[in-house]
Coordinates of C-alpha atoms in Angstrom, one line a residue:
X22 CA 28.1 33.3 -14.1
X23 CA 28.0 30.3 -11.7
X24 CA 24.4 29.0 -11.3
X25 CA 23.1 26.8 -8.5
X26 CA 20.5 23.9 -8.3
X27 CA 17.0 24.8 -7.5
X28 CA 13.5 23.2 -7.6
X29 CA 11.8 24.7 -10.7
X30 CA 8.8 22.4 -11.1
X31 CA 6.8 19.8 -9.0
X32 CA 4.2 17.2 -9.9
X33 CA 2.2 14.4 -8.1
X34 CA 0.3 11.4 -9.2
X35 CA -2.0 9.3 -7.1
X36 CA -4.0 6.1 -7.8
X37 CA -7.7 6.9 -8.1
X38 CA -8.8 4.3 -5.6
X39 CA -9.5 5.9 -2.3
X40 CA -9.7 3.5 0.7
X41 CA -11.2 5.0 3.9
X42 CA -11.0 3.8 7.5
X43 CA -14.4 2.5 7.2
X44 CA -13.5 0.5 4.2
X45 CA -10.6 -1.1 6.3
X46 CA -13.1 -1.8 9.2
X47 CA -15.0 -4.1 6.7
X48 CA -11.9 -6.4 6.1
X49 CA -10.1 -6.3 9.6
X50 CA -10.8 -5.7 13.2
X51 CA -10.5 -1.9 13.3
X52 CA -12.5 1.3 13.3
X53 CA -12.3 4.9 12.0
X54 CA -12.1 6.1 15.6
X55 CA -9.3 3.8 16.4
X56 CA -7.2 4.7 13.3
X57 CA -7.9 8.5 13.4
X58 CA -7.2 8.9 17.1
X59 CA -3.9 7.1 17.0
X60 CA -2.6 8.4 13.6
X61 CA -4.7 11.2 12.2
X62 CA -5.2 9.2 9.0
X63 CA -8.7 9.1 7.5
X64 CA -8.1 7.6 4.1
X65 CA -5.3 6.5 1.7
X66 CA -4.9 5.7 -2.0
X67 CA -4.4 2.0 -2.9
X68 CA -3.3 1.1 -6.4
X69 CA -5.4 -1.6 -8.1
X70 CA -3.4 -2.1 -11.3
X71 CA -0.6 0.5 -11.5
X72 CA 2.9 -0.3 -10.4
X73 CA 5.5 1.8 -8.7
X74 CA 7.1 2.6 -12.1
X75 CA 3.6 3.5 -13.5
X76 CA 3.1 6.1 -10.7
X77 CA 6.6 7.5 -11.2
X78 CA 6.2 7.7 -14.9
X79 CA 3.1 9.8 -14.6
X80 CA 4.9 12.3 -12.4
X81 CA 7.8 12.3 -14.8
X82 CA 5.5 13.1 -17.7
X83 CA 4.2 16.1 -15.9
X84 CA 7.7 17.3 -15.0
X85 CA 9.1 17.1 -18.5
X86 CA 6.0 18.7 -20.3
X87 CA 7.3 21.1 -23.0
X88 CA 11.0 20.3 -22.2
X89 CA 13.3 18.7 -24.8
X90 CA 13.7 15.2 -23.4
X91 CA 17.4 14.9 -24.3
X92 CA 18.2 17.7 -21.9
X93 CA 17.3 15.5 -18.9
X94 CA 20.6 14.4 -17.5
X95 CA 19.4 12.0 -14.8
X96 CA 16.4 10.4 -13.2
X97 CA 16.6 9.3 -9.5
X98 CA 13.6 7.5 -8.0
X99 CA 13.4 7.1 -4.3
X100 CA 11.4 3.9 -3.5
X101 CA 11.4 0.8 -1.3
X102 CA 8.8 -0.9 -3.4
X103 CA 10.5 -1.3 -6.7
X104 CA 8.7 -3.5 -9.2
X105 CA 11.7 -5.7 -9.7
X106 CA 15.0 -6.4 -7.9
X107 CA 16.4 -5.2 -11.2
X108 CA 16.0 -3.3 -13.4
X109 CA 15.7 -0.2 -11.2
X110 CA 12.4 1.7 -11.1
X111 CA 14.3 4.7 -12.5
X112 CA 15.4 2.7 -15.5
X113 CA 11.8 1.7 -16.2
X114 CA 10.7 5.4 -15.9
X115 CA 13.6 6.4 -18.3
X116 CA 12.3 3.9 -20.8
X117 CA 8.7 5.1 -20.4
X118 CA 9.7 8.7 -20.9
X119 CA 12.2 8.1 -23.8
X120 CA 15.0 9.9 -21.8
X121 CA 17.7 7.9 -23.4
X122 CA 20.4 10.6 -22.6
X123 CA 19.6 10.3 -18.8
X124 CA 21.4 8.0 -16.4
X125 CA 19.0 6.4 -13.9
X126 CA 19.3 5.0 -10.4
X127 CA 17.1 4.1 -7.5
X128 CA 17.6 5.3 -3.8
X129 CA 16.3 2.9 -1.2
X130 CA 16.3 4.8 2.1
X131 CA 12.5 4.0 3.0
X132 CA 10.7 7.0 4.3
X133 CA 13.9 9.1 4.2
X134 CA 14.3 8.2 0.4
X135 CA 13.3 11.5 -1.1
X136 CA 15.5 13.6 1.1
X137 CA 18.5 11.4 0.4
X138 CA 17.6 11.4 -3.3
X139 CA 17.3 15.2 -3.4
X140 CA 20.6 15.5 -1.6
X141 CA 22.3 13.1 -4.1
X142 CA 20.8 15.1 -7.1
X143 CA 21.9 18.4 -5.7
X144 CA 25.5 17.0 -5.6
X145 CA 25.4 15.8 -9.3
X146 CA 24.2 19.3 -10.3
X147 CA 26.7 21.1 -8.1
X148 CA 29.6 19.3 -9.8
X149 CA 28.9 21.3 -12.9
X150 CA 28.7 18.2 -15.1
X151 CA 25.0 18.0 -15.2
X152 CA 22.4 20.7 -15.5
X153 CA 18.9 19.2 -15.2
X154 CA 17.4 16.1 -13.5
X155 CA 14.3 14.5 -12.1
X156 CA 13.9 13.3 -8.5
X157 CA 10.8 11.3 -7.8
X158 CA 9.5 9.5 -4.7
X159 CA 7.1 6.6 -5.6
X160 CA 5.7 3.8 -3.6
X161 CA 3.1 1.1 -3.8
X162 CA 3.3 0.3 -0.1
X163 CA 0.1 -1.9 -0.5
X164 CA 2.3 -4.5 -2.2
X165 CA 4.5 -4.9 0.9
X166 CA 1.8 -5.1 3.6
X167 CA 0.4 -8.1 5.4
X168 CA -3.3 -7.1 5.2
X169 CA -4.0 -9.3 8.2
X170 CA -1.8 -7.2 10.5
X171 CA -3.9 -4.2 11.4
X172 CA -1.0 -2.6 13.3
X173 CA 0.7 -1.9 10.0
X174 CA -1.9 -2.2 7.2
X175 CA -3.9 0.8 8.4
X176 CA -0.9 3.1 8.2
X177 CA 0.3 3.1 4.6
X178 CA -0.8 4.3 1.2
X179 CA 0.3 4.4 -2.4
X180 CA 1.5 7.5 -4.4
X181 CA 4.2 9.5 -6.1
X182 CA 5.4 13.0 -6.4
X183 CA 8.6 14.6 -7.6
X184 CA 10.6 17.6 -8.7
X185 CA 12.5 18.9 -11.6
X186 CA 16.0 20.2 -10.4
X187 CA 17.9 22.6 -12.6
X188 CA 21.1 24.7 -12.4
X189 CA 19.3 28.0 -12.8
X190 CA 19.6 29.9 -9.5
X191 CA 21.9 32.9 -9.1
X192 CA 22.3 32.1 -5.4
X193 CA 22.6 28.9 -3.3
X194 CA 19.2 27.3 -2.5
X195 CA 20.4 24.2 -0.7
X196 CA 21.8 25.8 2.4
X197 CA 22.8 22.8 4.5
X198 CA 21.9 19.2 5.4
X199 CA 22.5 16.5 7.9
X200 CA 21.8 12.9 6.8
X201 CA 22.2 9.9 9.2
X202 CA 21.7 6.1 9.3
X203 CA 21.9 3.4 12.0
X204 CA 21.8 -0.1 10.7
X205 CA 22.2 -1.5 14.3
X206 CA 18.5 -0.6 14.8
X207 CA 17.4 -1.6 11.4
X208 CA 15.1 -4.5 12.3
X209 CA 12.9 -2.2 14.4
X210 CA 11.1 -1.8 10.9
X211 CA 11.6 -4.4 8.2
X212 CA 9.9 -6.0 5.2
X213 CA 11.1 -9.1 3.6
X214 CA 10.2 -9.3 -0.2
X215 CA 12.7 -11.7 -1.7
X216 CA 11.7 -15.2 -2.6
X217 CA 13.6 -17.6 -0.4
X218 CA 13.6 -20.7 -2.6
X219 CA 17.4 -21.1 -3.0
X220 CA 17.9 -25.0 -2.6
X221 CA 21.5 -24.3 -1.2
X222 CA 20.3 -22.0 1.6
X223 CA 18.8 -23.1 4.8
X224 CA 15.3 -22.0 5.5
X225 CA 14.9 -18.5 7.1
X226 CA 13.8 -18.5 10.7
X227 CA 11.5 -15.6 9.8
X228 CA 9.2 -16.8 7.2
X229 CA 6.2 -14.6 7.5
X230 CA 5.7 -12.0 4.8
X231 CA 4.9 -8.4 4.9
X232 CA 6.1 -5.5 7.0
X233 CA 6.9 -5.9 10.7
X234 CA 7.3 -2.8 13.0
X235 CA 8.2 -2.2 16.6
X236 CA 5.9 0.9 17.0
X237 CA 7.3 2.0 20.2
X238 CA 10.9 1.9 19.1
X239 CA 10.0 3.8 15.9
X240 CA 8.1 6.4 17.9
X241 CA 11.1 6.8 20.3
X242 CA 13.5 7.0 17.4
X243 CA 11.5 9.8 15.7
X244 CA 11.1 11.7 19.0
X245 CA 14.7 11.5 20.0
X246 CA 16.9 11.1 16.9
X247 CA 14.8 13.1 14.4
X248 CA 14.2 16.0 16.8
X249 CA 17.9 16.0 17.5
X250 CA 18.7 16.1 13.8
X251 CA 16.4 19.1 13.3
X252 CA 17.7 21.0 16.2
X253 CA 21.4 20.4 15.4
X254 CA 21.0 21.6 11.8
X255 CA 19.0 24.7 12.7
X256 CA 21.5 25.6 15.5
X257 CA 24.3 25.4 13.0
X258 CA 22.3 27.9 10.8
X259 CA 20.9 30.4 13.2
X260 CA 19.9 33.0 10.6
X261 CA 18.0 30.4 8.6
X262 CA 16.4 29.1 11.9
X263 CA 15.2 32.6 12.9
X264 CA 13.4 33.0 9.6
X265 CA 12.2 29.4 9.1
X266 CA 8.8 29.4 7.4
X267 CA 7.8 25.7 7.3
X268 CA 8.8 22.2 8.1
X269 CA 8.1 19.5 5.5
X270 CA 8.5 16.4 7.6
X271 CA 7.8 12.8 6.6
X272 CA 4.1 12.1 7.1
X273 CA 4.2 9.0 9.4
X274 CA 1.4 10.0 11.6
X275 CA 0.1 13.2 13.3
X276 CA 1.1 12.1 16.8
X277 CA 4.8 11.9 15.8
X278 CA 4.6 15.3 14.0
X279 CA 3.1 16.8 17.2
X280 CA 5.8 15.2 19.4
X281 CA 8.6 16.5 17.1
X282 CA 7.1 19.9 17.2
X283 CA 7.1 20.0 21.0
X284 CA 10.6 18.5 21.2
X285 CA 12.2 21.0 18.7
X286 CA 10.1 23.9 20.1
X287 CA 9.1 24.8 16.6
X288 CA 5.4 25.9 16.3
X289 CA 3.1 23.1 15.4
X290 CA 1.5 25.3 12.6
X291 CA 4.9 25.3 10.8
X292 CA 4.7 21.5 10.5
X293 CA 2.6 21.1 7.3
X294 CA 0.6 17.9 7.1
X295 CA -1.5 15.9 4.7
X296 CA -1.3 12.5 6.4
X297 CA -5.1 12.7 6.8
X298 CA -5.6 12.0 3.0
X299 CA -2.7 9.7 2.2
X300 CA -1.5 7.9 5.2
X301 CA 2.2 7.0 5.2
X302 CA 3.5 6.9 1.6
X303 CA 7.1 6.4 2.6
X304 CA 9.5 8.0 0.0
X305 CA 6.6 9.7 -1.7
X306 CA 5.5 11.4 1.5
X307 CA 7.7 14.6 1.5
X308 CA 7.3 15.5 -2.1
X309 CA 3.5 14.9 -1.9
X310 CA 3.4 17.4 0.9
X311 CA 5.5 19.8 -1.1
X312 CA 3.2 19.6 -4.2
X313 CA 0.0 19.8 -2.1
X314 CA 1.2 23.0 -0.3
X315 CA 2.3 24.5 -3.6
X316 CA -1.0 23.8 -5.1
X317 CA -2.7 25.4 -2.1
X318 CA -0.5 28.5 -2.3
X319 CA 1.2 28.1 1.1
X320 CA 4.4 27.4 -0.6
X321 CA 5.7 29.3 -3.7
X322 CA 8.6 28.2 -5.9
X323 CA 11.0 31.1 -6.4
X324 CA 9.7 32.9 -3.3
X325 CA 12.8 32.2 -1.3
X326 CA 10.7 30.8 1.5
X327 CA 12.9 28.9 4.0
X328 CA 11.9 25.3 4.6
X329 CA 13.4 22.3 6.2
X330 CA 12.7 18.9 4.6
X331 CA 13.0 16.0 7.0
X332 CA 12.7 12.3 6.3
X333 CA 12.9 9.3 8.8
X334 CA 12.2 5.6 8.6
X335 CA 13.5 2.1 8.1
X336 CA 17.1 1.4 7.9
X337 CA 17.1 3.3 10.3
X338 CA 17.7 6.4 8.2
X339 CA 16.9 10.1 8.9
X340 CA 18.0 13.4 7.8
X341 CA 17.1 17.0 6.9
X342 CA 17.9 19.6 4.2
X343 CA 17.6 23.4 4.6
X344 CA 16.3 24.8 1.4
X345 CA 15.2 28.1 0.0
X346 CA 12.3 27.6 -2.4

């Protein structure tokens, strides 16, 4: 019997350090009212010691509990805040887990990272050459921020979450997808992390560190391109669209989610949200939302609930997957 990939386990891990809007108002010119009214964010987790690989490893340990480690075929980590240029975060996780039979790679598609990584993993499993793999979204966004720039520093948080994907379903669970990128608009949101001390290279014009974002361009991109992506994919799959249960969209801020809901004409209550607690965790955002809603009982693995997972962010990158849980 031919078996198809499905999500069989989920797990999350968050730094214990909670930073509220009031905490931020003590170190920069901002306020709880200003942040909440514009973003819906009330607090976020900020790592004090743990690296991106540390967060991802804790998720991996939960996902493999009780499983023979040599049966894990691959580990994919979606991140834009890897601890090193090389080795990849996934290789560090592989070492920490002792998964020496698994091949490992990172996917850097920023806030679309988990959706892109999940799509990649599904293709590996659908090839029939692999049977079981981990897909983890993990970020320490705090390491990439300019903490003197209140326009970006208040938005982001750290965290990790992921899934165990296995060829165990008797029917297709991954129904369709539509992934997109547009590098011509990439500088609307960028973060330069490399050390530019090459003596043979002229100095960069842009020397400031940390993340830089054109908020209006990003909002317009989300409203126009991301909404179009969702509409196109659902129109192509009308039966799925009629029975759509929930939207698991990247948690950038509550205003964007509301705007996408209006543009797509999908009821706002179908757009699940936890941005209030975590802020924007980039590639960890969608899997954190998935895990939270499973823990609450809103979503149930094996229930055949129909969901659309949507990521969008720097690159620019965006994309959606239609999935039966």
